[in-house]
XYZ file of C-alpha atoms in Angstrom:
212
model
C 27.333 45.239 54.640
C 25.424 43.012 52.273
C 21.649 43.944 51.991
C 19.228 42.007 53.948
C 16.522 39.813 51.549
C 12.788 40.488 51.318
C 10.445 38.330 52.599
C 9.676 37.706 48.751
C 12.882 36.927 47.911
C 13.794 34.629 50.711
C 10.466 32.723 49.605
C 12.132 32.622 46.092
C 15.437 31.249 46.941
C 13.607 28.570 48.837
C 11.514 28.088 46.319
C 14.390 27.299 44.168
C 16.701 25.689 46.693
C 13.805 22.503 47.078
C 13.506 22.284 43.690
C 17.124 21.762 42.606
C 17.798 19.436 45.057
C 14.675 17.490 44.044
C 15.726 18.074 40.559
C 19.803 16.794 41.438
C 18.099 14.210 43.506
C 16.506 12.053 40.916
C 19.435 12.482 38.433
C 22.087 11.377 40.613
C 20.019 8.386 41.728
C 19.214 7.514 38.507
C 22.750 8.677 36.434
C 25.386 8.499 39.459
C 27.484 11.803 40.046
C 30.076 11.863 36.845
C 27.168 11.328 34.978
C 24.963 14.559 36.099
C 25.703 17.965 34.489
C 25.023 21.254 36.959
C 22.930 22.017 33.513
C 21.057 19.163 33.588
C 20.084 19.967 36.989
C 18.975 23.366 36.145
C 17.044 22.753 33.298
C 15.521 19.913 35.317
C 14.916 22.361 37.869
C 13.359 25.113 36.179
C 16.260 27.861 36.485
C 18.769 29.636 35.420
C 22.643 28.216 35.621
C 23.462 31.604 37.843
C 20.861 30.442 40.331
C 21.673 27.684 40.722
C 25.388 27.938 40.905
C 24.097 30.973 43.500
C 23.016 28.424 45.570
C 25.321 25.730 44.633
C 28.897 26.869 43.807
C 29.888 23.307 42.872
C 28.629 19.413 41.907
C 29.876 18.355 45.379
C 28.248 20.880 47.305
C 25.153 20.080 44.929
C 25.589 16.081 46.018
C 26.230 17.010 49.733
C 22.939 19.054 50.494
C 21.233 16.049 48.371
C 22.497 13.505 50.618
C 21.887 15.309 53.926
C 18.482 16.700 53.240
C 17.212 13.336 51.599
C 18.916 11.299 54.566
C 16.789 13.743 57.455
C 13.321 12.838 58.655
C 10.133 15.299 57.792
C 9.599 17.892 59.939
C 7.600 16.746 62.947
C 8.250 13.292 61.744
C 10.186 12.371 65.515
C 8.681 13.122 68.717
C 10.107 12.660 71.670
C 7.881 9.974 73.725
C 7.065 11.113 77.388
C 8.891 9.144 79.920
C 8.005 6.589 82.197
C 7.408 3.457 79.710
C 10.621 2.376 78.801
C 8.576 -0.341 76.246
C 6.109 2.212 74.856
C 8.668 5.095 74.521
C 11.251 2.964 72.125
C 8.345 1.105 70.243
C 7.102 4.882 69.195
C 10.749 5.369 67.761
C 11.321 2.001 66.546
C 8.062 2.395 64.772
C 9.495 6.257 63.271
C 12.929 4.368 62.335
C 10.744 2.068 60.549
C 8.942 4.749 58.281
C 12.284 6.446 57.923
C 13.842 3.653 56.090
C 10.622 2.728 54.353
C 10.634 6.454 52.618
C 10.721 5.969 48.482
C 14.385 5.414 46.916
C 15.836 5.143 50.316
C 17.934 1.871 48.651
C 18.720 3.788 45.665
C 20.411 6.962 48.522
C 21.875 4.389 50.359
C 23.604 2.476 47.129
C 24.927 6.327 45.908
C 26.193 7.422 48.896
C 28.257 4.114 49.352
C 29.325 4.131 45.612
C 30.811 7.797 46.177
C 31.571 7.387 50.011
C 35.259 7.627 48.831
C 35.009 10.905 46.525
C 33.618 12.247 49.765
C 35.390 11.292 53.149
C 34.109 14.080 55.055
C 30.914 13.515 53.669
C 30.834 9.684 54.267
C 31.817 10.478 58.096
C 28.685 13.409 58.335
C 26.171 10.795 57.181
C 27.351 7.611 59.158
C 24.073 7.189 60.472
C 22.601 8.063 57.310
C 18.569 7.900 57.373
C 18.801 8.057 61.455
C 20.086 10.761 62.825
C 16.448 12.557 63.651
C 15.754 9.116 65.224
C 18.971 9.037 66.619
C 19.083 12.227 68.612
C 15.168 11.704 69.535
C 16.087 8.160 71.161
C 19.562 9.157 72.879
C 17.543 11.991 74.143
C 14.608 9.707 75.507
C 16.712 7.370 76.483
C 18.671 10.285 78.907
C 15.623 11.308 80.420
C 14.226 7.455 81.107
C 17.625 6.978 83.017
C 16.691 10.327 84.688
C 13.862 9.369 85.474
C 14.972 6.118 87.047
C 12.783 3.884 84.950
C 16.003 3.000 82.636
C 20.266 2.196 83.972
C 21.734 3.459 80.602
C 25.524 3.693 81.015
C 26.046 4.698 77.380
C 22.663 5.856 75.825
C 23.857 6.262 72.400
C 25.663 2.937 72.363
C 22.005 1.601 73.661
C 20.571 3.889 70.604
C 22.836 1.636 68.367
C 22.256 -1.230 69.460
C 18.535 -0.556 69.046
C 18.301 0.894 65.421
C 20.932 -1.919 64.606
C 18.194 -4.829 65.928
C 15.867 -3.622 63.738
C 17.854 -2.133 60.368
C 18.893 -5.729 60.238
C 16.477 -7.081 59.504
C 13.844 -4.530 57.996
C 16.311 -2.337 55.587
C 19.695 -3.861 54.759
C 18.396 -7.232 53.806
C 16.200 -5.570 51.036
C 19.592 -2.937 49.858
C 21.352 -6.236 48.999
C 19.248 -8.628 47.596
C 16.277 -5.902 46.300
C 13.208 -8.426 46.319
C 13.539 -8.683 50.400
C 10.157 -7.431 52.019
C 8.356 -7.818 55.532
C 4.543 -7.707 55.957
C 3.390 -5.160 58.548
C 3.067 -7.674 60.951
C 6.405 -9.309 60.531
C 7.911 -5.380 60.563
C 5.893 -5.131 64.019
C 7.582 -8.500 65.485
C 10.801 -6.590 64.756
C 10.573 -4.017 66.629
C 8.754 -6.159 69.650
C 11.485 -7.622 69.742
C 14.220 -5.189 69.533
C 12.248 -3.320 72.050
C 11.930 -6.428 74.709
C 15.505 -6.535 74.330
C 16.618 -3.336 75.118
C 13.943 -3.201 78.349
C 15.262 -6.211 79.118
C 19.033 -4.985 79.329
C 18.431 -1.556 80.289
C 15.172 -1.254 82.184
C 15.134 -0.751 86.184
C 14.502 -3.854 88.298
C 11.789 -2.210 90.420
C 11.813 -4.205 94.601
C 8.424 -5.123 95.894
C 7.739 -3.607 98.378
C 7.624 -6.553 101.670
């Protein structure tokens, strides 16, 4: 039965976990994957080649943990709006979606991933909402408890979800991955997501009857 860690050494492998991913972060974004050694990495990192291949066995498990962990959101970054205000709930998440997307070298993730999507089929299926799954499960989960709640008729929340984060990645993030110089003022970023959000109340929000 293998021996349980320390405190101490949990904190240590941690410690070392963050910072060769942040090390194998920047040098696949900047060198691609055949171009990035596991000994670059580590002496990048600050450790040994047995720790890292301790935490790392191989490159593609190296590239997979980068791709995952850079494509999540902060913790506490998504909270789940209360219910009740179908507009106020999905501008709160638009908004998050927004930041997510914003985050530095999110362009430069996105361009990697796709250039190696095909070295990594399973990968390239985990990370089809790459960037929005935090923002995805927080809205399919609002979205649930608004049609709960009777203030939303969802048939489908996660095709709803879609449809959402589509309206707005449109416009705000994919845009500025192809042509590069692409950029929105705050304001104009706001009229995106008014707008994706008065179209999705408009679809999906309950007609509420006067009462005579």
């Amino acid at each position: 039965m293998p021996r349980e860690l320390s405190a101490y050494h949990r904190r240590i492998a941690a410690t070392n976990r963050a910072a060769i991913v942040d090390a194998a972060t920047a040098l696949f974004l900047e060198h691609g994957y055949d171009r990035t050694s596991l000994t670059r990495v580590a002496e990048q990192a600050g450790v040994s080649k047995a720790t890292l291949f301790k935490q790392f066995p191989t490159k593609a498990e190296l590239f997979e943990a980068m791709v995952l962990e850079a494509g999540g959101a902060p913790a506490g970054a998504v909270v789940d709006p209360p219910t009740g205000d179908l507009g106020a709930g999905l501008t709160a998440l638009g908004s998050a979606y927004v930041e997510l997307l914003n985050r530095p070298r999110m362009e430069q993730l996105i361009r990697t991933l796709i250039g190696e999507s095909q070295r990594f089929p399973e990968l390239r299926e985990r990370t089809f909402d790459f960037g929005t799954l935090p923002v995805f499960a927080a809205l399919g989960r609002y979205l649930r408890a608004e049609d709960a709640a009777g203030s939303a008729r969802i048939d489908d929340p996660d095709a709803a979800a879609a449809q959402f984060l589509g309206m707005i990645s449109t416009v705000v993030f994919w845009p500025r991955l192809i042509h590069g110089g692409w950029s929105l003022s705050e304001h104009e970023t706001r009229n995106v997501v008014d707008e994706a959000v008065q179209t999705i109340v408009a679809r999906y929000g309950a007609v509420r009857v006067q009462p005579v």
